[in-house]
Amino acid sequence: MAKTSSDLTILVIDENAIRASIIEEGLNEAGHLNVRVIHEMQGVARLIETMDPDVIIIDIENPNRDMMEHMFQLTRMISRPIAMFVDRSDTAAIEAAVDAGVSAYVVDGLKKERIKPILDMAVSRFNAFSRLQRELVEARNALEERKVIERAKGILMKMRGLSEEQAFALLRQTAMNEKKKLADIAQSVVTAAGLLL
């Protein structure tokens, strides 16, 4: 069963206790009660693995280059919606955040009233991006399968003197008889031809 927004487990990473309390209060007022706040960056990767949060909020008051790079390395490793608050930034940092998979990168916008809409946007963007990635993988796989089928048809046409339609029908009938995917049968033909020719 899909989690509702209030069921989300949220990890807040913030070295500043006052700023962290603003985020936590905003989340609690929005109905998010499963919130854990940590103030130490050390061992955060292990904690994320153990806690398995649904969403991560990172607040960096005055980020330096090393700190940002560390956070971006972390966000690249985990596949979660991430909202990041910073007080100041530049174009390079924003591009690096997007490349690292940060779903919402908010500059100078830490107010408790803004936490929920930003969190919702981060989750929505993450889900949309994940869906696009899945569709891209499926499209690439379909294209690869199509290429293998075309190669197998070509082999059958050449070796057995079949027309393109006959070669495809033979592949399809064999797949049905063997209860396998057409692409698997086509790959077998290509592999066998590679061994024999």
Coordinates of C-alpha atoms in Angstrom, one line a residue:
M1 CA 0.0 0.0 0.0
A2 CA 1.3 3.4 -0.9
K3 CA 2.3 5.7 1.9
T4 CA 0.3 8.9 2.4
S5 CA 2.2 12.1 2.7
S6 CA 1.9 12.1 6.5
D7 CA 3.3 8.6 6.8
L8 CA 6.6 9.6 5.2
T9 CA 9.7 9.1 7.2
I10 CA 11.7 12.3 6.9
L11 CA 15.4 12.7 7.8
V12 CA 16.5 16.3 8.4
I13 CA 20.3 16.9 8.2
D14 CA 21.2 20.3 9.7
E15 CA 24.2 21.2 11.8
N16 CA 22.4 24.3 13.2
A17 CA 19.9 23.3 15.9
I18 CA 17.8 26.5 15.6
R19 CA 17.4 26.1 11.8
A20 CA 16.7 22.4 12.2
S21 CA 13.9 23.2 14.7
I22 CA 12.3 25.5 12.2
I23 CA 12.2 22.7 9.6
E24 CA 11.0 20.2 12.2
E25 CA 8.2 22.5 13.4
G26 CA 7.1 23.2 9.8
L27 CA 6.9 19.5 9.2
N28 CA 5.1 18.7 12.4
E29 CA 2.5 21.5 11.7
A30 CA 2.0 20.0 8.2
G31 CA 1.2 16.6 9.9
H32 CA 4.6 14.9 9.4
L33 CA 5.4 13.4 12.7
N34 CA 7.9 10.8 11.7
V35 CA 10.8 13.2 11.5
R36 CA 14.3 12.5 12.7
V37 CA 16.8 15.4 13.0
I38 CA 20.6 14.9 13.0
H39 CA 23.2 17.5 13.5
E40 CA 26.4 15.6 12.7
M41 CA 27.5 14.9 9.2
Q42 CA 29.8 12.1 10.3
G43 CA 28.4 8.7 9.6
V44 CA 25.3 10.1 7.8
A45 CA 25.6 7.6 4.9
R46 CA 25.3 4.7 7.3
L47 CA 22.4 6.3 9.1
I48 CA 20.5 6.8 5.9
E49 CA 21.1 3.2 5.0
T50 CA 19.8 2.1 8.4
M51 CA 16.9 4.5 8.7
D52 CA 15.8 4.2 5.0
P53 CA 14.0 7.6 5.0
D54 CA 11.4 8.4 2.3
V55 CA 12.6 12.0 2.0
I56 CA 15.7 13.8 3.1
I57 CA 15.9 17.5 3.9
I58 CA 19.4 19.0 4.0
D59 CA 20.0 22.5 5.4
I60 CA 23.3 24.1 5.0
E61 CA 23.5 27.6 6.4
N62 CA 26.8 28.7 5.0
P63 CA 28.0 26.0 2.6
N64 CA 31.6 25.9 1.5
R65 CA 32.8 24.0 -1.6
D66 CA 34.0 20.9 0.3
M67 CA 30.7 20.6 2.3
M68 CA 28.6 21.0 -0.9
E69 CA 30.7 18.4 -2.7
H70 CA 30.3 16.0 0.2
M71 CA 26.5 16.5 0.2
F72 CA 26.3 16.0 -3.6
Q73 CA 28.3 12.8 -3.4
L74 CA 25.9 11.6 -0.8
T75 CA 22.8 12.5 -2.8
R76 CA 24.2 10.8 -5.9
M77 CA 24.4 7.5 -3.9
I78 CA 20.8 7.5 -2.6
S79 CA 17.7 7.4 -4.6
R80 CA 15.3 9.5 -2.5
P81 CA 13.6 12.8 -2.9
I82 CA 16.0 15.4 -1.5
A83 CA 15.2 19.0 -0.6
M84 CA 18.2 21.2 0.1
F85 CA 18.1 24.6 1.7
V86 CA 21.1 26.9 1.5
D87 CA 21.5 30.6 2.4
R88 CA 23.6 31.5 -0.6
S89 CA 24.6 29.8 -3.8
D90 CA 25.9 30.4 -7.3
T91 CA 25.1 28.9 -10.7
A92 CA 27.7 26.2 -10.5
A93 CA 26.4 25.0 -7.2
I94 CA 22.8 24.9 -8.5
E95 CA 23.9 22.9 -11.6
A96 CA 25.9 20.5 -9.4
A97 CA 22.8 20.1 -7.1
V98 CA 20.6 19.2 -10.1
D99 CA 23.2 16.8 -11.5
A100 CA 23.5 15.2 -8.1
G101 CA 19.7 14.5 -8.1
V102 CA 18.6 17.1 -5.6
S103 CA 14.8 17.5 -6.2
A104 CA 14.4 20.9 -4.7
Y105 CA 17.3 23.4 -4.2
V106 CA 16.1 26.4 -2.2
V107 CA 18.3 29.5 -1.7
D108 CA 17.5 31.8 1.2
G109 CA 14.0 30.4 1.7
L110 CA 14.0 28.7 5.1
K111 CA 10.7 29.5 6.6
K112 CA 8.5 26.9 8.4
E113 CA 5.5 27.9 6.2
R114 CA 7.4 27.0 3.1
I115 CA 8.6 23.5 4.3
K116 CA 5.5 21.5 3.3
P117 CA 5.1 22.9 -0.2
I118 CA 8.8 22.5 -0.9
L119 CA 8.7 19.0 0.5
D120 CA 5.7 18.1 -1.7
M121 CA 7.4 19.6 -4.7
A122 CA 10.6 17.6 -4.0
V123 CA 8.6 14.3 -3.8
S124 CA 6.6 15.1 -7.0
R125 CA 9.7 16.0 -8.9
F126 CA 11.5 12.9 -7.7
N127 CA 8.6 10.7 -8.7
A128 CA 8.3 12.4 -12.1
F129 CA 12.1 12.0 -12.7
S130 CA 12.1 8.4 -11.6
R131 CA 9.2 7.7 -14.0
L132 CA 11.1 9.3 -16.8
Q133 CA 14.2 7.2 -16.0
R134 CA 12.2 4.0 -16.0
E135 CA 10.6 4.9 -19.3
L136 CA 14.0 5.7 -20.8
V137 CA 15.4 2.3 -19.6
E138 CA 12.3 0.6 -21.1
A139 CA 12.7 2.4 -24.4
R140 CA 16.4 1.5 -24.5
N141 CA 15.7 -2.1 -23.8
A142 CA 13.0 -2.2 -26.5
L143 CA 15.4 -0.6 -29.0
E144 CA 18.1 -3.2 -28.1
E145 CA 15.6 -6.0 -28.5
R146 CA 14.4 -4.6 -31.8
K147 CA 18.0 -4.6 -33.1
V148 CA 18.5 -8.2 -32.0
I149 CA 15.3 -9.3 -33.7
E150 CA 16.4 -7.5 -36.9
R151 CA 19.8 -9.2 -36.8
A152 CA 18.1 -12.6 -36.2
K153 CA 15.7 -12.0 -39.1
G154 CA 18.7 -11.1 -41.4
I155 CA 20.5 -14.3 -40.4
L156 CA 17.4 -16.5 -41.1
M157 CA 16.8 -14.7 -44.4
K158 CA 20.4 -15.4 -45.5
M159 CA 20.8 -18.9 -44.1
R160 CA 17.4 -20.3 -45.0
G161 CA 16.4 -18.2 -47.9
L162 CA 13.4 -16.8 -46.2
S163 CA 11.6 -13.5 -46.8
E164 CA 11.6 -11.0 -44.0
E165 CA 8.0 -11.8 -43.1
Q166 CA 8.8 -15.6 -43.1
A167 CA 11.8 -15.0 -40.9
F168 CA 9.8 -13.0 -38.4
A169 CA 7.0 -15.5 -38.4
L170 CA 9.5 -18.3 -37.7
L171 CA 11.0 -16.4 -34.8
R172 CA 7.5 -15.6 -33.4
Q173 CA 6.3 -19.2 -33.8
T174 CA 9.4 -20.5 -32.1
A175 CA 9.0 -18.1 -29.2
M176 CA 5.4 -19.2 -28.8
N177 CA 6.4 -22.9 -28.9
E178 CA 9.2 -22.4 -26.4
K179 CA 7.2 -20.0 -24.2
K180 CA 10.0 -17.5 -24.4
K181 CA 10.2 -13.9 -25.4
L182 CA 10.7 -13.1 -29.1
A183 CA 13.9 -11.2 -28.2
D184 CA 15.3 -14.2 -26.3
I185 CA 14.8 -16.5 -29.3
A186 CA 16.3 -13.8 -31.6
Q187 CA 19.3 -13.6 -29.3
S188 CA 19.7 -17.4 -29.4
V189 CA 19.8 -17.2 -33.2
V190 CA 22.3 -14.4 -33.2
T191 CA 24.5 -16.3 -30.7
A192 CA 24.3 -19.5 -32.6
A193 CA 25.1 -17.8 -35.9
G194 CA 28.1 -16.2 -34.2
L195 CA 29.4 -19.6 -33.2
L196 CA 28.8 -21.2 -36.5
L197 CA 29.9 -18.5 -38.9

